Backbone as CSV, one residue per row, in Angstrom:
resi,resn,N_x,N_y,N_z,CA_x,CA_y,CA_z,C_x,C_y,C_z
1,MET,139.554,162.786,199.193,138.284,162.837,199.889,138.155,164.176,200.648
2,SER,136.963,164.745,200.628,136.777,166.076,201.273,136.875,165.934,202.769
3,VAL,137.167,167.017,203.463,137.327,167.052,204.915,136.088,167.697,205.531
4,GLU,135.590,167.108,206.596,134.446,167.604,207.356,134.935,168.204,208.656
5,PHE,134.411,169.382,209.007,134.724,170.013,210.278,133.473,170.092,211.154
6,ILE,133.649,169.599,212.372,132.555,169.579,213.365,132.910,170.441,214.537
7,GLY,131.983,171.259,214.964,132.174,172.099,216.188,131.460,171.512,217.381
8,TYR,131.141,172.353,218.302,130.564,171.843,219.594,129.620,172.920,220.138
9,ILE,128.418,172.479,220.499,127.420,173.377,221.106,127.106,172.879,222.518
10,ALA,127.464,173.716,223.486,127.040,173.451,224.887,125.768,174.285,225.120
11,THR,125.171,174.084,226.278,123.951,174.810,226.585,124.196,175.912,227.588
12,GLN,125.436,176.080,228.056,125.840,177.183,228.913,127.330,177.390,228.752
13,PRO,127.836,178.570,229.048,129.287,178.821,228.935,130.054,178.068,230.014
14,PHE,131.107,177.338,229.645,132.060,176.746,230.600,133.213,176.087,229.832
15,SER,134.295,175.896,230.519,135.416,175.115,229.991,136.342,174.834,231.206
16,GLU,137.498,174.255,230.878,138.480,173.958,231.928,139.005,175.243,232.611
17,ILE,138.843,176.401,231.920,139.360,177.614,232.536,138.250,178.644,232.816
18,HIS,137.008,178.225,232.534,135.836,179.060,232.894,134.804,178.253,233.669
19,PRO,134.501,178.617,234.892,133.476,177.859,235.626,132.084,178.039,235.012
20,ARG,131.238,177.074,235.214,129.873,177.162,234.725,129.201,178.402,235.325
21,SER,128.375,179.058,234.486,127.662,180.210,234.949,126.241,180.191,234.414
22,GLY,125.281,180.703,235.182,123.906,180.763,234.749,123.217,179.488,234.766
23,GLN,122.003,179.481,234.135,121.174,178.294,234.090,121.783,177.195,233.200
24,PRO,121.468,175.907,233.498,122.063,174.816,232.680,121.660,174.883,231.213
25,VAL,120.447,175.407,230.943,120.036,175.548,229.557,119.754,177.014,229.298
26,GLN,120.518,177.637,228.368,120.414,179.021,228.038,120.141,179.151,226.544
27,PRO,118.867,179.264,226.158,118.524,179.277,224.714,119.229,180.331,223.937
28,GLN,119.432,181.568,224.497,120.141,182.594,223.745,121.588,182.190,223.472
29,TYR,122.219,181.552,224.449,123.607,181.077,224.227,123.675,180.013,223.169
30,VAL,122.748,179.057,223.213,122.696,177.962,222.181,122.553,178.609,220.825
31,GLU,121.635,179.563,220.704,121.410,180.211,219.408,122.650,180.970,218.925
32,GLN,123.313,181.674,219.846,124.524,182.405,219.483,125.636,181.494,218.975
33,VAL,125.825,180.390,219.681,126.915,179.459,219.287,126.573,178.718,218.010
34,ALA,125.305,178.356,217.862,124.895,177.628,216.630,125.085,178.513,215.402
35,ARG,124.672,179.788,215.526,124.811,180.714,214.403,126.287,181.022,214.119
36,ALA,127.087,181.083,215.183,128.531,181.359,214.943,129.152,180.247,214.178
37,HIS,128.748,178.986,214.494,129.254,177.843,213.742,128.839,177.899,212.244
38,GLU,127.608,178.248,212.052,127.088,178.304,210.665,127.802,179.392,209.903
39,GLU,127.969,180.554,210.494,128.651,181.670,209.814,130.129,181.370,209.520
40,ALA,130.715,180.554,210.404,132.128,180.217,210.252,132.354,179.088,209.256
41,GLY,131.294,178.437,208.791,131.422,177.427,207.751,131.642,176.013,208.278
42,PHE,131.382,175.800,209.549,131.443,174.410,210.061,130.387,173.541,209.335
43,ASP,130.706,172.279,209.170,129.744,171.359,208.553,128.724,170.911,209.548
44,ARG,129.130,170.552,210.747,128.244,170.066,211.790,128.679,170.660,213.147
45,ALA,127.803,170.434,214.132,128.161,170.734,215.495,127.643,169.594,216.376
46,LEU,128.544,169.154,217.325,128.209,168.119,218.238,127.410,168.659,219.397
47,VAL,126.393,167.890,219.776,125.692,168.169,221.063,125.941,166.930,221.928
48,ALA,126.571,167.114,223.061,127.048,166.034,223.885,125.948,165.401,224.728
49,TYR,126.321,164.244,225.308,125.378,163.499,226.186,126.110,163.130,227.464
50,HIS,125.453,163.388,228.611,125.931,162.893,229.878,124.692,162.543,230.686
51,SER,124.897,161.760,231.767,123.735,161.271,232.496,123.017,162.435,233.243
52,ASP,123.694,163.594,233.391,123.064,164.711,234.114,122.884,165.951,233.178
53,SER,123.019,165.778,231.878,122.991,166.912,230.995,121.635,167.098,230.313
54,PRO,121.327,168.302,229.756,120.114,168.488,229.001,120.057,167.511,227.817
55,ASP,118.818,167.219,227.357,118.622,166.233,226.339,119.211,166.696,225.016
56,SER,120.125,165.915,224.452,120.886,166.344,223.292,119.981,166.490,222.061
57,ALA,118.961,165.660,221.907,118.103,165.771,220.695,117.275,167.048,220.722
58,PHE,116.774,167.431,221.875,116.006,168.644,221.984,116.891,169.897,221.806
59,VAL,118.121,169.832,222.300,119.047,170.940,222.066,119.317,171.068,220.599
60,ALA,119.562,169.968,219.882,119.807,170.032,218.452,118.599,170.509,217.707
61,ALA,117.421,170.130,218.141,116.205,170.586,217.470,116.093,172.123,217.590
62,TYR,116.394,172.656,218.746,116.321,174.087,218.879,117.424,174.785,218.033
63,ALA,118.640,174.243,218.063,119.697,174.846,217.276,119.362,174.805,215.770
64,ALA,118.706,173.712,215.342,118.302,173.664,213.950,117.274,174.710,213.576
65,SER,116.403,175.073,214.560,115.369,176.049,214.288,115.903,177.460,214.103
66,VAL,117.132,177.731,214.524,117.729,179.070,214.441,118.831,179.107,213.396
67,THR,119.015,178.018,212.642,120.021,177.960,211.573,119.314,177.391,210.321
68,THR,120.026,177.437,209.208,119.458,176.927,207.966,120.316,175.866,207.295
69,LYS,121.629,175.884,207.526,122.520,174.975,206.790,123.320,174.069,207.763
70,LEU,123.588,174.526,208.953,124.435,173.791,209.890,123.856,172.417,210.167
71,LYS,124.653,171.371,210.127,124.186,170.019,210.432,124.584,169.708,211.882
72,PHE,124.023,168.648,212.431,124.199,168.339,213.829,124.627,166.917,214.055
73,LEU,125.468,166.727,215.029,125.904,165.387,215.496,125.388,165.194,216.913
74,ILE,124.306,164.403,217.042,123.595,164.271,218.327,124.159,163.060,219.025
75,ALA,124.812,163.297,220.186,125.284,162.175,220.977,124.127,161.413,221.591
76,HIS,124.154,160.099,221.509,123.029,159.263,221.929,123.560,158.024,222.610
77,ARG,123.030,157.676,223.777,123.452,156.508,224.522,122.402,155.401,224.397
78,PRO,122.785,154.285,223.792,121.813,153.180,223.605,121.461,152.528,224.962
79,GLY,120.267,152.020,224.992,119.885,151.204,226.122,118.936,151.823,227.109
80,PHE,118.610,153.083,226.941,117.737,153.764,227.911,116.357,154.087,227.427
81,ILE,116.183,154.034,226.105,114.849,154.057,225.558,114.808,152.979,224.477
82,SER,113.651,152.555,224.043,113.506,151.537,223.052,114.202,151.947,221.728
83,PRO,114.912,151.045,221.073,115.512,151.401,219.810,114.520,151.754,218.736
84,THR,113.315,151.194,218.770,112.299,151.583,217.755,111.814,153.014,218.039
85,VAL,111.660,153.393,219.292,111.242,154.750,219.634,112.335,155.736,219.249
86,ALA,113.594,155.430,219.601,114.714,156.327,219.274,114.825,156.483,217.753
87,ALA,114.664,155.432,217.024,114.756,155.519,215.549,113.714,156.476,214.987
88,ARG,112.486,156.352,215.464,111.399,157.239,214.964,111.630,158.677,215.392
89,GLN,112.107,158.875,216.636,112.347,160.260,217.059,113.390,160.901,216.198
90,LEU,114.495,160.225,215.932,115.594,160.781,215.154,115.193,160.990,213.681
91,ALA,114.419,160.063,213.139,113.967,160.210,211.774,113.026,161.406,211.657
92,THR,112.136,161.585,212.646,111.199,162.715,212.662,111.969,164.035,212.729
93,LEU,112.979,164.093,213.565,113.801,165.298,213.683,114.502,165.567,212.328
94,ASP,114.994,164.486,211.700,115.685,164.637,210.422,114.799,165.186,209.344
95,VAL,113.527,164.846,209.354,112.611,165.435,208.377,112.386,166.916,208.641
96,PHE,112.172,167.270,209.919,111.938,168.645,210.227,113.148,169.533,209.932
97,ASN,114.375,169.042,210.143,115.531,169.938,209.893,116.098,169.770,208.495
98,GLY,115.448,168.979,207.658,115.872,168.897,206.249,117.085,168.012,206.066
99,GLY,117.189,166.912,206.798,118.342,165.987,206.623,119.628,166.462,207.185
100,ARG,119.531,167.193,208.312,120.774,167.736,208.903,121.186,166.946,210.177
101,THR,120.716,165.742,210.345,120.964,164.960,211.552,121.982,163.875,211.313
102,ALA,122.927,163.700,212.267,123.763,162.486,212.366,123.737,162.134,213.850
103,VAL,124.007,160.873,214.168,123.918,160.392,215.534,125.259,159.841,215.962
104,HIS,125.755,160.281,217.109,127.012,159.803,217.661,126.684,158.851,218.794
105,ILE,126.962,157.558,218.526,126.629,156.499,219.506,127.733,156.436,220.573
106,ILE,127.319,156.696,221.795,128.225,156.677,222.977,127.697,155.629,223.952
107,THR,128.249,154.446,223.909,127.794,153.377,224.817,128.109,153.706,226.260
108,GLY,129.275,154.303,226.519,129.648,154.705,227.836,130.567,153.719,228.543
109,GLY,131.660,154.242,229.104,132.633,153.358,229.776,132.688,153.541,231.279
110,ASP,131.899,154.503,231.828,131.954,154.807,233.260,130.761,154.151,233.925
111,ASP,131.035,153.100,234.688,129.957,152.379,235.386,129.154,153.304,236.294
112,GLN,129.842,154.187,237.016,129.197,155.065,237.971,128.210,155.977,237.263
113,GLU,128.596,156.572,236.122,127.675,157.455,235.415,126.485,156.678,234.875
114,LEU,126.744,155.511,234.321,125.644,154.716,233.748,124.619,154.311,234.780
115,ARG,125.049,154.026,235.986,124.113,153.687,237.038,123.170,154.830,237.386
116,ALA,123.591,156.057,237.141,122.716,157.207,237.381,121.447,157.166,236.542
117,ASP,121.579,156.480,235.365,120.409,156.335,234.477,119.841,154.918,234.551
118,GLY,120.336,154.094,235.419,119.720,152.775,235.648,120.322,151.628,234.983
119,SER,121.581,151.755,234.436,122.211,150.621,233.747,123.294,150.055,234.643
120,PHE,123.179,148.777,234.982,124.117,148.155,235.925,124.828,146.941,235.302
121,ILE,124.824,146.797,234.017,125.535,145.723,233.330,126.962,146.148,233.038
122,GLY,127.856,145.179,232.797,129.273,145.454,232.556,129.529,145.987,231.159
123,LYS,130.782,146.399,230.931,131.151,147.043,229.661,130.877,146.167,228.445
124,ASP,131.398,144.949,228.466,131.256,144.101,227.296,129.800,143.812,227.013
125,GLU,129.005,143.625,228.031,127.585,143.395,227.822,126.887,144.667,227.299
126,ARG,127.372,145.808,227.732,126.798,147.064,227.216,127.024,147.137,225.679
127,TYR,128.178,146.759,225.257,128.466,146.812,223.790,127.645,145.725,223.059
128,ALA,127.418,144.617,223.678,126.549,143.635,223.082,125.118,144.149,222.918
129,ARG,124.700,144.881,223.947,123.368,145.533,223.841,123.366,146.604,222.769
130,THR,124.437,147.388,222.701,124.528,148.407,221.648,124.448,147.775,220.241
131,ASP,125.143,146.669,220.039,125.109,145.974,218.791,123.626,145.606,218.402
132,GLU,122.912,145.007,219.305,121.569,144.639,219.065,120.697,145.873,218.842
133,TYR,120.909,146.839,219.669,120.165,148.133,219.573,120.310,148.736,218.183
134,LEU,121.542,148.768,217.652,121.742,149.393,216.345,121.213,148.546,215.252
135,ASN,121.207,147.231,215.401,120.564,146.367,214.408,119.079,146.710,214.257
136,VAL,118.434,146.965,215.396,117.015,147.334,215.396,116.820,148.705,214.815
137,VAL,117.631,149.676,215.245,117.502,151.044,214.802,117.611,151.128,213.271
138,ARG,118.624,150.470,212.727,118.850,150.534,211.279,117.702,149.836,210.526
139,GLN,117.155,148.791,211.115,116.024,148.106,210.459,114.775,148.996,210.494
140,GLU,114.575,149.648,211.651,113.440,150.559,211.778,113.511,151.686,210.767
141,TRP,114.726,152.167,210.507,114.961,153.269,209.602,114.709,152.830,208.129
142,THR,114.960,151.577,207.821,114.972,151.220,206.397,113.891,150.216,205.981
143,ALA,113.256,149.525,206.963,112.315,148.485,206.629,111.091,149.073,205.893
144,GLU,110.680,148.384,204.814,109.514,148.835,204.028,108.224,148.126,204.492
145,LYS,108.375,147.235,205.405,107.208,146.543,205.959,107.468,146.110,207.389
146,PRO,106.467,145.869,208.215,106.693,145.508,209.641,107.606,144.297,209.808
147,PHE,108.386,144.310,210.841,109.323,143.198,211.108,109.277,142.812,212.563
148,ASP,109.698,141.586,212.814,109.786,141.071,214.179,111.284,140.974,214.557
149,HIS,111.517,141.043,215.826,112.901,140.928,216.311,112.855,140.203,217.656
150,HIS,113.618,139.121,217.771,113.655,138.345,219.002,115.150,138.190,219.377
151,GLY,115.626,139.098,220.254,117.060,139.085,220.616,117.240,138.896,222.067
152,THR,118.463,139.132,222.523,118.783,138.980,223.950,118.222,140.092,224.810
153,TYR,118.237,141.307,224.265,117.846,142.495,225.058,116.495,143.070,224.598
154,TYR,116.090,142.804,223.394,114.878,143.408,222.863,114.033,142.427,222.110
155,GLN,112.719,142.577,222.265,111.721,141.756,221.603,110.701,142.703,220.952
156,PHE,110.481,142.526,219.650,109.504,143.339,218.924,108.701,142.464,217.987
157,GLU,107.444,142.784,217.849,106.590,142.167,216.871,105.849,143.212,216.093
158,GLY,105.983,143.175,214.791,105.320,144.138,213.914,105.898,145.543,214.019
159,ALA,107.229,145.639,214.287,107.856,146.952,214.368,107.907,147.590,212.996
160,TYR,107.659,148.918,212.947,107.667,149.636,211.665,107.596,151.135,211.892
161,SER,108.270,151.895,211.089,108.213,153.376,211.176,107.680,153.929,209.871
162,GLN,106.643,154.719,209.987,106.095,155.403,208.789,107.061,156.516,208.377
163,VAL,107.695,157.194,209.317,108.574,158.277,208.951,109.943,157.745,208.570
164,LYS,110.478,158.248,207.475,111.831,157.834,207.031,112.685,159.091,206.817
165,SER,113.938,158.936,207.127,114.905,160.045,206.949,115.019,160.381,205.491
166,PRO,115.187,161.681,205.151,115.484,162.024,203.760,116.890,161.636,203.302
167,GLN,117.746,161.233,204.297,119.113,160.755,203.955,119.056,159.267,203.637
168,LYS,119.767,158.874,202.611,119.779,157.435,202.201,121.181,156.867,202.343
169,PRO,121.312,155.594,202.850,120.170,154.734,203.215,119.527,155.071,204.564
170,HIS,120.238,155.849,205.389,119.684,156.234,206.708,120.531,157.328,207.297
171,ILE,120.121,157.844,208.423,120.891,158.829,209.178,122.318,158.335,209.429
172,PRO,123.353,159.145,209.225,124.729,158.631,209.467,124.956,158.292,210.918
173,LEU,125.699,157.202,211.159,126.059,156.776,212.491,127.541,156.990,212.758
174,TYR,127.836,157.860,213.696,129.176,158.004,214.248,129.287,157.153,215.471
175,PHE,130.507,156.761,215.825,130.650,155.778,216.916,131.895,156.050,217.683
176,GLY,131.775,156.031,219.034,132.954,156.216,219.897,133.113,155.031,220.816
177,GLY,134.350,154.780,221.220,134.685,153.688,222.132,135.922,152.972,221.658
178,ALA,136.885,152.737,222.581,138.185,152.227,222.165,138.528,150.855,222.699
179,SER,137.615,150.218,223.467,137.871,148.840,223.913,137.685,147.902,222.759
180,GLN,138.174,146.664,222.916,138.026,145.668,221.854,136.583,145.428,221.490
181,ALA,135.743,145.366,222.526,134.274,145.164,222.303,133.730,146.330,221.485
182,ALA,134.202,147.561,221.793,133.730,148.728,221.038,134.185,148.691,219.590
183,LEU,135.416,148.324,219.347,135.942,148.263,218.007,135.175,147.269,217.132
184,GLU,134.784,146.135,217.747,134.021,145.156,216.980,132.659,145.673,216.580
185,VAL,131.994,146.359,217.472,130.661,146.944,217.134,130.813,148.070,216.144
186,ALA,131.854,148.853,216.300,132.116,149.980,215.341,132.301,149.441,213.944
187,GLY,133.088,148.361,213.812,133.307,147.783,212.482,132.038,147.305,211.808
188,LYS,131.069,146.907,212.633,129.793,146.388,212.088,128.817,147.488,211.769
189,HIS,128.839,148.614,212.484,127.767,149.603,212.370,128.216,151.034,211.963
190,ALA,129.403,151.432,212.295,129.760,152.851,212.210,129.954,153.252,210.761
191,ASP,129.402,154.436,210.455,129.778,155.116,209.201,131.039,155.930,209.420
192,VAL,131.165,156.488,210.615,132.341,157.260,210.987,132.786,156.808,212.419
193,TYR,134.029,156.425,212.558,134.550,156.076,213.877,135.297,157.273,214.448
194,ALA,134.944,157.630,215.682,135.506,158.838,216.299,136.487,158.533,217.377
195,LEU,137.678,159.150,217.314,138.649,159.029,218.379,139.123,160.384,218.807
196,TRP,139.680,160.481,220.007,140.242,161.739,220.523,141.576,162.008,219.950
197,GLY,142.124,163.194,220.192,143.374,163.604,219.588,144.605,162.857,220.143
198,GLU,144.989,161.826,219.493,146.076,160.949,219.909,147.322,161.203,219.075
199,THR,148.387,160.501,219.394,149.632,160.644,218.612,149.436,159.973,217.271
200,TYR,150.348,160.325,216.346,150.268,159.748,215.037,150.316,158.187,215.146
201,GLU,151.172,157.675,215.992,151.318,156.251,216.140,150.030,155.598,216.661
202,GLN,149.397,156.224,217.644,148.132,155.716,218.179,147.031,155.737,217.130
203,VAL,146.939,156.851,216.398,145.891,156.959,215.389,146.106,155.914,214.307
204,ARG,147.327,155.748,213.845,147.635,154.725,212.821,147.205,153.354,213.310
205,ASP,147.426,153.050,214.563,147.100,151.749,215.121,145.577,151.522,215.186
206,ILE,144.822,152.479,215.670,143.391,152.280,215.841,142.675,152.298,214.529
207,VAL,143.129,153.107,213.580,142.556,153.101,212.203,142.706,151.714,211.584
208,LYS,143.872,151.135,211.784,144.119,149.801,211.218,143.178,148.758,211.864
209,GLN,142.968,148.888,213.179,142.148,147.909,213.866,140.653,148.035,213.421
210,VAL,140.162,149.266,213.347,138.771,149.453,212.956,138.513,149.016,211.488
211,ARG,139.458,149.332,210.636,139.339,148.908,209.226,139.267,147.390,209.165
212,ALA,140.066,146.692,209.961,140.059,145.255,209.940,138.698,144.708,210.422
213,GLU,138.116,145.325,211.475,136.810,144.890,211.941,135.757,145.162,210.907
214,ALA,135.817,146.319,210.245,134.802,146.633,209.233,134.904,145.695,208.053
215,ALA,136.142,145.293,207.662,136.333,144.386,206.517,135.631,143.028,206.740
216,LYS,135.514,142.646,208.012,134.863,141.352,208.292,133.387,141.386,207.855
217,HIS,132.824,142.596,207.737,131.391,142.755,207.358,131.280,143.359,205.949
218,GLY,132.397,143.398,205.212,132.370,143.951,203.880,132.050,145.467,203.862
219,ARG,132.526,146.179,204.866,132.223,147.581,205.027,133.483,148.444,205.019
220,THR,133.311,149.713,204.757,134.383,150.712,204.943,133.913,151.721,205.949
221,VAL,134.856,152.350,206.667,134.518,153.296,207.724,135.366,154.548,207.485
222,ARG,134.766,155.701,207.744,135.537,156.967,207.770,135.952,157.217,209.213
223,PHE,136.844,158.212,209.412,137.429,158.435,210.751,137.390,159.904,211.118
224,SER,137.093,160.131,212.389,137.017,161.465,212.961,138.019,161.612,214.106
225,LEU,138.655,162.770,214.216,139.610,163.048,215.331,139.199,164.348,216.014
226,SER,139.208,164.283,217.348,138.783,165.448,218.158,139.952,166.140,218.767
227,LEU,140.037,167.458,218.601,141.202,168.229,219.037,140.763,169.601,219.558
228,ARG,141.658,170.260,220.279,141.396,171.574,220.827,142.546,172.506,220.328
229,PRO,142.441,173.160,219.190,143.508,174.023,218.678,143.776,175.208,219.630
230,ILE,145.070,175.517,219.794,145.513,176.719,220.503,146.359,177.489,219.528
231,LEU,145.905,178.649,219.147,146.499,179.346,218.020,147.018,180.718,218.461
232,ALA,148.080,181.211,217.781,148.607,182.556,217.972,149.374,182.913,216.713
233,GLU,149.728,184.214,216.592,150.424,184.643,215.390,151.825,184.102,215.250
234,THR,152.426,183.673,216.345,153.734,183.032,216.312,153.670,181.751,217.147
235,GLU,154.607,180.812,216.863,154.650,179.562,217.616,154.956,179.836,219.074
236,GLU,155.869,180.746,219.336,156.256,181.070,220.699,155.035,181.559,221.490
237,LYS,154.245,182.445,220.917,153.066,182.971,221.593,152.009,181.893,221.797
238,ALA,151.913,180.955,220.850,150.952,179.859,220.979,151.299,178.979,222.168
239,TRP,152.561,178.604,222.301,152.970,177.795,223.455,152.832,178.560,224.767
240,ALA,153.105,179.853,224.720,152.863,180.649,225.932,151.398,180.642,226.317
241,ARG,150.541,180.686,225.306,149.105,180.643,225.556,148.711,179.285,226.131
242,ALA,149.288,178.192,225.649,149.018,176.883,226.177,149.411,176.816,227.667
243,ASP,150.577,177.342,227.957,151.072,177.349,229.329,150.117,178.174,230.258
244,SER,149.627,179.294,229.744,148.688,180.087,230.500,147.373,179.353,230.738
245,ILE,146.881,178.621,229.721,145.672,177.876,229.863,145.857,176.816,230.927
246,LEU,147.022,176.141,230.954,147.271,175.091,231.939,147.255,175.686,233.351
247,GLU,147.896,176.849,233.546,147.918,177.435,234.870,146.522,177.838,235.353
248,ARG,145.712,178.374,234.420,144.352,178.752,234.782,143.510,177.507,235.063
249,ALA,143.722,176.451,234.335,142.986,175.218,234.584,143.364,174.636,235.960
250,LYS,144.628,174.692,236.294,145.080,174.236,237.619,144.365,175.027,238.745
251,SER,144.321,176.357,238.579,143.745,177.208,239.617,142.245,176.892,239.746
252,LEU,141.538,176.691,238.648,140.077,176.397,238.734,139.877,175.022,239.308
253,ALA,140.710,174.044,238.911,140.551,172.689,239.472,140.761,172.729,240.989
254,GLN,141.754,173.460,241.433,142.014,173.567,242.865,140.888,174.236,243.604
255,ALA,140.380,175.328,243.029,139.342,176.096,243.659,137.997,175.300,243.746
256,SER,137.794,174.431,242.787,136.577,173.652,242.752,136.686,172.334,243.552
257,GLY,137.849,172.063,244.063,138.047,170.801,244.795,138.116,169.595,243.927
258,PHE,138.558,169.762,242.668,138.623,168.643,241.743,139.565,167.544,242.276
259,GLN,139.099,166.302,242.201,139.889,165.155,242.573,140.060,164.264,241.341
260,ARG,141.261,164.150,240.851,141.478,163.289,239.640,141.382,161.836,240.073
261,ARG,140.690,161.049,239.261,140.598,159.569,239.433,141.008,158.912,238.177
262,GLU,141.393,157.644,238.322,141.794,156.921,237.142,140.597,156.713,236.217
263,PRO,140.741,156.975,234.976,139.613,156.886,234.043,139.136,155.452,233.834
264,PRO,137.846,155.215,233.738,137.343,153.873,233.517,137.275,153.459,232.058
265,ASN,137.373,154.418,231.132,137.190,154.132,229.723,138.495,154.080,228.993
266,GLU,138.534,153.293,227.920,139.772,153.016,227.185,140.281,154.267,226.474
267,GLY,139.367,155.104,225.960,139.797,156.283,225.231,140.610,157.205,226.123
268,SER,140.142,157.472,227.331,140.885,158.306,228.279,142.236,157.638,228.640
269,LYS,142.237,156.344,228.834,143.497,155.642,229.164,144.476,155.845,228.035
270,ARG,144.067,155.808,226.803,144.956,156.004,225.683,145.546,157.411,225.672
271,LEU,144.743,158.411,226.025,145.247,159.784,226.092,146.237,159.887,227.210
272,LEU,146.007,159.263,228.372,146.946,159.330,229.451,148.268,158.578,229.195
273,GLU,148.145,157.539,228.347,149.385,156.851,227.912,150.216,157.782,227.075
274,ALA,149.567,158.582,226.251,150.313,159.580,225.474,150.901,160.671,226.384
275,ALA,150.081,161.171,227.331,150.565,162.220,228.255,151.704,161.780,229.074
276,ALA,151.797,160.467,229.398,152.869,159.980,230.205,154.210,160.066,229.440
277,LYS,154.175,160.164,228.115,155.381,160.286,227.334,155.866,161.717,227.228
278,GLY,155.047,162.674,227.667,155.473,164.068,227.660,154.292,164.962,227.267
279,SER,154.401,166.227,227.522,153.312,167.160,227.252,153.328,167.649,225.816
280,ARG,154.499,167.516,225.130,154.585,167.944,223.724,155.021,166.720,222.933
281,LEU,154.148,166.257,222.023,154.419,165.065,221.235,154.247,165.313,219.757
282,ASP,154.868,164.491,218.937,154.830,164.685,217.478,155.202,166.154,217.151
283,LYS,154.540,166.740,216.187,154.855,168.091,215.821,154.202,169.148,216.751
284,ARG,152.934,168.912,217.074,152.152,169.966,217.706,151.268,169.475,218.846
285,LEU,151.188,168.177,219.095,150.209,167.649,220.029,150.648,167.993,221.470
286,TRP,149.696,168.602,222.209,149.916,169.024,223.573,148.942,168.293,224.491
287,THR,149.486,167.669,225.534,148.664,166.825,226.403,148.491,167.450,227.802
288,GLY,148.772,168.713,227.939,148.787,169.353,229.248,147.484,169.224,230.016
289,ILE,146.362,169.554,229.394,145.055,169.499,230.073,144.653,168.070,230.298
290,ALA,144.907,167.159,229.370,144.560,165.769,229.517,145.319,165.183,230.726
291,GLY,146.592,165.492,230.827,147.374,165.006,231.984,146.918,165.582,233.288
292,LEU,146.517,166.813,233.300,146.078,167.474,234.548,144.763,166.965,235.042
293,LEU,143.800,166.760,234.173,142.431,166.433,234.555,142.017,165.010,234.297
294,GLY,142.978,164.159,233.959,142.656,162.769,233.794,142.019,162.387,232.469
295,ALA,142.332,163.227,231.438,141.847,162.970,230.081,140.359,162.729,230.038
296,LYS,139.640,163.664,230.621,138.138,163.590,230.560,137.676,164.179,229.273
297,GLY,137.467,163.325,228.282,136.880,163.813,227.028,137.955,164.383,226.076
298,ASN,137.463,165.219,225.192,138.298,165.869,224.179,139.187,166.921,224.838
299,SER,140.437,166.531,225.122,141.280,167.429,225.970,142.712,167.563,225.508
300,THR,143.049,167.061,224.309,144.385,167.312,223.766,144.316,168.380,222.685
301,SER,145.427,169.031,222.464,145.477,170.201,221.592,146.534,170.108,220.530
302,LEU,146.341,170.869,219.466,147.392,171.196,218.531,147.778,172.639,218.749
303,VAL,149.047,172.918,218.939,149.507,174.262,219.329,150.447,174.847,218.247
304,GLY,150.153,176.079,217.888,151.020,176.759,216.897,150.302,177.860,216.166
305,THR,150.884,178.312,215.064,150.218,179.286,214.252,149.097,178.558,213.446
306,PRO,148.168,179.290,212.879,147.131,178.618,212.102,147.715,177.719,210.996
307,GLU,148.774,178.239,210.359,149.390,177.431,209.270,150.072,176.126,209.824
308,GLN,150.700,176.247,210.989,151.366,175.063,211.527,150.313,174.007,211.985
309,VAL,149.220,174.483,212.603,148.209,173.560,213.008,147.512,172.900,211.813
310,ALA,147.287,173.703,210.767,146.703,173.138,209.532,147.628,172.051,208.961
311,GLU,148.940,172.253,209.009,149.861,171.252,208.518,149.766,169.975,209.365
312,ALA,149.593,170.098,210.664,149.465,168.951,211.519,148.143,168.180,211.186
313,LEU,147.084,168.939,210.912,145.823,168.314,210.540,145.983,167.507,209.246
314,LEU,146.792,168.012,208.331,147.051,167.298,207.090,147.810,166.005,207.318
315,ASP,148.712,166.026,208.346,149.401,164.799,208.704,148.375,163.691,209.161
316,TYR,147.390,164.144,209.956,146.318,163.182,210.367,145.495,162.757,209.182
317,TYR,145.281,163.682,208.269,144.532,163.328,207.049,145.230,162.205,206.280
318,ASP,146.553,162.266,206.214,147.306,161.245,205.548,147.233,159.918,206.265
319,LEU,146.832,159.911,207.523,146.666,158.695,208.280,145.265,158.123,208.171
320,GLY,144.382,158.839,207.446,143.017,158.358,207.203,141.921,159.158,207.856
321,ILE,142.272,160.257,208.518,141.255,161.105,209.184,140.631,162.060,208.165
322,THR,139.308,162.021,208.044,138.647,162.941,207.110,137.657,163.862,207.801
323,THR,137.471,163.690,209.141,136.640,164.583,209.925,137.407,165.056,211.104
324,PHE,137.321,166.378,211.380,137.978,166.960,212.554,136.936,167.620,213.412
325,LEU,136.871,167.186,214.674,135.954,167.787,215.635,136.746,168.807,216.410
326,ILE,136.398,170.075,216.200,137.149,171.186,216.762,136.333,171.846,217.856
327,ARG,136.803,171.677,219.097,136.081,172.305,220.200,136.833,173.552,220.657
């Protein structure tokens, strides 16, 4: 099976070693990064979602307008707009950009962040809402005639979308979340299940679980892994670079008054479980930044020469990973 590479488009420059600078939305920066991904041969680029961030769909729409081939993975959080409205918005965007849209469903594990957008229900209930939400979205994308829906969270009569995605059967659905409730919904709906850069043992375990959940619905799922490569012409220089990045991240965290807190989501907990075993795991996995900052998001790395990191990616491929999200 072919391998897909996904990059990352932010709307302003920043990282763990670079403080945010300038306006939160910088069109010239988005254009520069989008075109760099296209010229480098990336298949897609992720546009993230947070309760305080610029709208991911609009960012992707702009990035699509300044590229011709690059596809996009739009992070989307269910429950804050109607699933019928979201389905039509995404299908409309997919027509305009020529079938270059995929959607990354992020239900969210942080109660505090979700409350900022008005959601006060618990995690398991959020995933129940996501399940129903995706049932409606997929039906809106594919139904050839109006349909009714009477569920726990949504009620619709005569729902129908005139606009249909050029992709068949519908826009691809990527899915994140590592709790048991999340895995069950992923097995039912995900075309691609996304996990962060974990150990070989952890990846083997979660791939097995998601495949079992998907089999209950007669489905198969592909898998994505998110990593932060740290490369140099020699292995020694690559590890020295990783050490330098860690020291710079420590300095910035201290200067900004960063206070680490225990993560509320299962994905981050899994990364911290790995970090507790050491900063260097398997062949190339480095957990330094994850351990320092509480595993906030895509924060583990593969460290080495380009050839060594490529070899490690192939190890993950042998475990069932066919998409790599490279930030």
